[in-house]
Amino acid sequence: AETTRNEEGSMDDSGNESEEESDQQRLRRLKAMREAERKRREQESLERQALAMSVERFAIPEVLFRPSDIGLNCGGIAEAIVESIEACDAMFRAAMYHNVLLVGGNAKIPGFRDRVETELRKLAPTNYEVRVYLPDNPVSYAWEGAKYFSKQPGFQERYSVDRLSWTAMKKMGKSQEEIWGKKIYNSINNKLYNPC
């Protein structure tokens, strides 16, 4: 049987689609795909959260040093470091000013280490040498240090309290500061005066 078109020109007598119909179907399919892609891109552009920044790149990190710029009534990073060091025993202060270590994601801000050192030098007593370190990977450095510290021999005995001992000391009326203070203070004194 010869292939012939019906009046609409879409099918022949045997029920097969003609070339003209398949071109129309392809055209519809391409239009549908194009429309779906346009909708996907439109939705993606609505969901995209791009923030154009100019001076904010410098103004936002500045808040870490001068919180008063945004109305916070507290000191900046350098002031916090000085307060922390001054809260320690006087015998440790020189070593603390000499060994300031910056960790965390903010330490990766360009020029951050130099700025902290400059600000800290202005606030520190003149007889102390100020030195600020920035590790290669400041984001995970604190965690790595704690991991290393906890693996030292005798760590559990010197720096931790089990639940049974904690409960017993609390029943004896000891405060949290008394429990930890004695444990840590004894450990530090043993290290300072006992080089073993």
mmCIF file of C-alpha atoms in Angstrom:
data_model
loop_
_atom_site.group_PDB
_atom_site.id
_atom_site.type_symbol
_atom_site.label_atom_id
_atom_site.label_comp_id
_atom_site.label_asym_id
_atom_site.label_seq_id
_atom_site.Cartn_x
_atom_site.Cartn_y
_atom_site.Cartn_z
ATOM 1 C CA ALA A 1 0.000 0.000 0.000
ATOM 2 C CA GLU A 2 1.197 3.447 -0.880
ATOM 3 C CA THR A 3 1.535 6.005 1.848
ATOM 4 C CA THR A 4 -0.994 8.759 1.477
ATOM 5 C CA ARG A 5 -1.925 11.734 3.595
ATOM 6 C CA ASN A 6 -5.321 12.209 5.083
ATOM 7 C CA GLU A 7 -7.127 15.520 4.830
ATOM 8 C CA GLU A 8 -5.259 16.991 7.846
ATOM 9 C CA GLY A 9 -1.905 15.809 6.484
ATOM 10 C CA SER A 10 -0.799 14.223 9.712
ATOM 11 C CA MET A 11 -1.230 10.492 9.237
ATOM 12 C CA ASP A 12 -1.130 8.070 6.372
ATOM 13 C CA ASP A 13 -3.526 5.146 5.795
ATOM 14 C CA SER A 14 -1.323 2.765 7.768
ATOM 15 C CA GLY A 15 -1.382 4.964 10.935
ATOM 16 C CA ASN A 16 2.290 6.141 10.787
ATOM 17 C CA GLU A 17 3.202 9.760 11.428
ATOM 18 C CA SER A 18 4.287 11.810 8.474
ATOM 19 C CA GLU A 19 7.463 13.896 8.300
ATOM 20 C CA GLU A 20 5.473 17.099 8.606
ATOM 21 C CA GLU A 21 3.913 15.976 11.898
ATOM 22 C CA SER A 22 7.252 14.895 13.387
ATOM 23 C CA ASP A 23 8.729 18.299 12.528
ATOM 24 C CA GLN A 24 5.816 19.947 14.341
ATOM 25 C CA GLN A 25 6.324 17.679 17.327
ATOM 26 C CA ARG A 26 10.045 18.448 17.403
ATOM 27 C CA LEU A 27 9.281 22.150 17.210
ATOM 28 C CA ARG A 28 6.816 21.854 20.130
ATOM 29 C CA ARG A 29 9.326 19.804 22.117
ATOM 30 C CA LEU A 30 12.097 22.360 21.513
ATOM 31 C CA LYS A 31 9.782 25.222 22.488
ATOM 32 C CA ALA A 32 8.800 23.372 25.675
ATOM 33 C CA MET A 33 12.450 22.704 26.507
ATOM 34 C CA ARG A 34 13.355 26.345 25.824
ATOM 35 C CA GLU A 35 10.491 27.516 28.046
ATOM 36 C CA ALA A 36 11.506 25.112 30.843
ATOM 37 C CA GLU A 37 15.106 26.378 30.642
ATOM 38 C CA ARG A 38 13.919 30.003 30.750
ATOM 39 C CA LYS A 39 11.789 29.255 33.842
ATOM 40 C CA ARG A 40 14.696 27.422 35.511
ATOM 41 C CA ARG A 41 17.044 30.370 34.905
ATOM 42 C CA GLU A 42 14.427 32.832 36.115
ATOM 43 C CA GLN A 43 13.908 30.805 39.305
ATOM 44 C CA GLU A 44 17.665 30.494 39.787
ATOM 45 C CA SER A 45 18.113 34.250 39.447
ATOM 46 C CA LEU A 46 15.366 34.809 42.044
ATOM 47 C CA GLU A 47 17.056 32.396 44.467
ATOM 48 C CA ARG A 48 20.557 33.758 43.919
ATOM 49 C CA GLN A 49 21.734 35.875 46.816
ATOM 50 C CA ALA A 50 24.460 38.060 45.440
ATOM 51 C CA LEU A 51 25.556 40.990 47.529
ATOM 52 C CA ALA A 52 27.456 43.748 45.809
ATOM 53 C CA MET A 53 30.023 45.209 48.189
ATOM 54 C CA SER A 54 32.264 48.216 48.017
ATOM 55 C CA VAL A 55 33.504 49.818 51.249
ATOM 56 C CA GLU A 56 31.749 47.111 53.285
ATOM 57 C CA ARG A 57 34.710 44.825 52.600
ATOM 58 C CA PHE A 58 36.731 47.103 54.879
ATOM 59 C CA ALA A 59 34.015 48.502 57.133
ATOM 60 C CA ILE A 60 32.746 45.139 58.373
ATOM 61 C CA PRO A 61 36.131 43.846 59.619
ATOM 62 C CA GLU A 62 36.722 47.271 61.192
ATOM 63 C CA VAL A 63 33.834 46.540 63.576
ATOM 64 C CA LEU A 64 35.978 43.794 65.125
ATOM 65 C CA PHE A 65 38.408 46.489 66.249
ATOM 66 C CA ARG A 66 35.904 49.276 66.949
ATOM 67 C CA PRO A 67 32.481 47.848 67.944
ATOM 68 C CA SER A 68 31.392 51.356 68.981
ATOM 69 C CA ASP A 69 31.074 52.183 65.251
ATOM 70 C CA ILE A 70 27.822 50.193 65.217
ATOM 71 C CA GLY A 71 26.680 51.218 68.690
ATOM 72 C CA LEU A 72 28.061 48.339 70.757
ATOM 73 C CA ASN A 73 29.401 49.408 74.121
ATOM 74 C CA CYS A 74 32.372 47.044 74.339
ATOM 75 C CA GLY A 75 36.035 46.905 73.442
ATOM 76 C CA GLY A 76 37.483 45.486 70.264
ATOM 77 C CA ILE A 77 39.722 42.485 69.747
ATOM 78 C CA ALA A 78 42.870 44.137 71.096
ATOM 79 C CA GLU A 79 41.063 45.312 74.240
ATOM 80 C CA ALA A 80 39.626 41.814 74.773
ATOM 81 C CA ILE A 81 43.099 40.276 74.480
ATOM 82 C CA VAL A 82 44.502 42.762 77.010
ATOM 83 C CA GLU A 83 41.617 42.098 79.430
ATOM 84 C CA SER A 84 42.170 38.342 79.146
ATOM 85 C CA ILE A 85 45.911 38.609 79.740
ATOM 86 C CA GLU A 86 45.512 41.031 82.640
ATOM 87 C CA ALA A 87 43.086 38.585 84.291
ATOM 88 C CA CYS A 88 45.932 36.036 84.508
ATOM 89 C CA ASP A 89 48.554 35.899 87.257
ATOM 90 C CA ALA A 90 51.256 38.544 86.809
ATOM 91 C CA MET A 91 53.924 35.849 86.421
ATOM 92 C CA PHE A 92 52.291 34.665 83.145
ATOM 93 C CA ARG A 93 51.563 38.026 81.508
ATOM 94 C CA ALA A 94 54.905 38.564 79.741
ATOM 95 C CA ALA A 95 54.688 35.117 78.160
ATOM 96 C CA MET A 96 51.060 35.693 77.167
ATOM 97 C CA TYR A 97 51.813 38.986 75.387
ATOM 98 C CA HIS A 98 54.716 37.263 73.664
ATOM 99 C CA ASN A 99 52.549 34.354 72.427
ATOM 100 C CA VAL A 100 49.264 35.677 71.050
ATOM 101 C CA LEU A 101 47.825 33.154 68.597
ATOM 102 C CA LEU A 102 45.067 34.071 66.133
ATOM 103 C CA VAL A 103 42.642 31.288 65.211
ATOM 104 C CA GLY A 104 39.301 31.104 63.441
ATOM 105 C CA GLY A 105 38.014 32.274 60.095
ATOM 106 C CA ASN A 106 38.388 35.995 60.843
ATOM 107 C CA ALA A 107 42.131 35.520 61.160
ATOM 108 C CA LYS A 108 42.191 34.947 57.385
ATOM 109 C CA ILE A 109 41.140 38.554 56.677
ATOM 110 C CA PRO A 110 44.035 40.206 54.789
ATOM 111 C CA GLY A 111 46.184 42.321 57.135
ATOM 112 C CA PHE A 112 44.389 41.039 60.247
ATOM 113 C CA ARG A 113 47.509 39.785 62.041
ATOM 114 C CA ASP A 114 49.406 43.043 61.494
ATOM 115 C CA ARG A 115 46.444 45.096 62.657
ATOM 116 C CA VAL A 116 46.001 43.042 65.832
ATOM 117 C CA GLU A 117 49.714 43.305 66.597
ATOM 118 C CA THR A 118 49.722 47.093 66.066
ATOM 119 C CA GLU A 119 46.618 47.645 68.206
ATOM 120 C CA LEU A 120 47.895 45.301 70.913
ATOM 121 C CA ARG A 121 51.294 47.003 71.009
ATOM 122 C CA LYS A 122 49.540 50.326 71.757
ATOM 123 C CA LEU A 123 47.681 48.835 74.728
ATOM 124 C CA ALA A 124 50.299 46.493 76.216
ATOM 125 C CA PRO A 125 52.695 47.633 78.921
ATOM 126 C CA THR A 126 55.926 48.914 77.343
ATOM 127 C CA ASN A 127 58.137 46.410 79.156
ATOM 128 C CA TYR A 128 56.419 43.437 77.439
ATOM 129 C CA GLU A 129 57.328 42.210 73.977
ATOM 130 C CA VAL A 130 54.241 41.683 71.839
ATOM 131 C CA ARG A 131 54.247 38.935 69.234
ATOM 132 C CA VAL A 132 51.192 37.743 67.291
ATOM 133 C CA TYR A 133 51.220 34.427 65.416
ATOM 134 C CA LEU A 134 49.004 33.406 62.511
ATOM 135 C CA PRO A 135 49.088 29.654 61.748
ATOM 136 C CA ASP A 136 48.874 28.309 58.190
ATOM 137 C CA ASN A 137 45.327 27.070 58.757
ATOM 138 C CA PRO A 138 43.763 29.239 61.477
ATOM 139 C CA VAL A 139 40.311 27.710 60.993
ATOM 140 C CA SER A 140 41.186 24.236 62.331
ATOM 141 C CA TYR A 141 44.318 25.109 64.329
ATOM 142 C CA ALA A 142 42.577 25.337 67.732
ATOM 143 C CA TRP A 143 40.881 21.988 67.222
ATOM 144 C CA GLU A 144 44.149 20.355 66.124
ATOM 145 C CA GLY A 145 45.904 21.809 69.184
ATOM 146 C CA ALA A 146 43.233 20.515 71.551
ATOM 147 C CA LYS A 147 43.403 17.092 69.912
ATOM 148 C CA TYR A 148 47.188 17.001 70.352
ATOM 149 C CA PHE A 149 46.942 18.283 73.946
ATOM 150 C CA SER A 150 44.370 15.651 74.917
ATOM 151 C CA LYS A 151 46.614 12.830 73.662
ATOM 152 C CA GLN A 152 49.452 13.712 76.048
ATOM 153 C CA PRO A 153 50.230 11.120 78.700
ATOM 154 C CA GLY A 154 48.459 11.883 81.952
ATOM 155 C CA PHE A 155 45.952 14.296 80.385
ATOM 156 C CA GLN A 156 42.945 12.526 81.890
ATOM 157 C CA GLU A 157 44.418 12.549 85.407
ATOM 158 C CA ARG A 158 45.594 16.174 85.333
ATOM 159 C CA TYR A 159 42.889 17.988 83.393
ATOM 160 C CA SER A 160 39.639 16.081 83.740
ATOM 161 C CA VAL A 161 37.222 15.021 86.453
ATOM 162 C CA ASP A 162 35.006 11.962 86.151
ATOM 163 C CA ARG A 163 31.323 12.204 86.952
ATOM 164 C CA LEU A 164 31.583 10.305 90.252
ATOM 165 C CA SER A 165 34.318 12.625 91.585
ATOM 166 C CA TRP A 166 32.420 15.687 90.341
ATOM 167 C CA THR A 167 29.251 14.597 92.139
ATOM 168 C CA ALA A 168 31.168 13.836 95.337
ATOM 169 C CA MET A 169 32.904 17.241 95.325
ATOM 170 C CA LYS A 170 29.593 19.023 94.634
ATOM 171 C CA LYS A 171 27.988 17.149 97.589
ATOM 172 C CA MET A 172 30.902 18.344 99.759
ATOM 173 C CA GLY A 173 29.832 21.887 98.886
ATOM 174 C CA LYS A 174 32.674 22.788 96.533
ATOM 175 C CA SER A 175 31.948 25.276 93.792
ATOM 176 C CA GLN A 176 32.825 24.717 90.152
ATOM 177 C CA GLU A 177 35.676 27.219 90.444
ATOM 178 C CA GLU A 178 37.091 25.375 93.448
ATOM 179 C CA ILE A 179 36.976 22.019 91.666
ATOM 180 C CA TRP A 180 38.566 23.171 88.434
ATOM 181 C CA GLY A 181 40.782 25.820 89.976
ATOM 182 C CA LYS A 182 42.567 23.361 92.270
ATOM 183 C CA LYS A 183 42.944 20.761 89.534
ATOM 184 C CA ILE A 184 44.358 23.188 86.960
ATOM 185 C CA TYR A 185 46.458 25.168 89.461
ATOM 186 C CA ASN A 186 48.108 21.994 90.782
ATOM 187 C CA SER A 187 48.793 20.850 87.239
ATOM 188 C CA ILE A 188 50.397 24.191 86.253
ATOM 189 C CA ASN A 189 52.524 24.311 89.411
ATOM 190 C CA ASN A 190 53.726 20.742 88.837
ATOM 191 C CA LYS A 191 54.781 21.663 85.297
ATOM 192 C CA LEU A 192 56.485 24.912 86.381
ATOM 193 C CA TYR A 193 58.452 23.453 89.259
ATOM 194 C CA ASN A 194 58.644 19.835 88.136
ATOM 195 C CA PRO A 195 60.292 19.626 84.700
ATOM 196 C CA CYS A 196 59.453 15.928 84.374
#
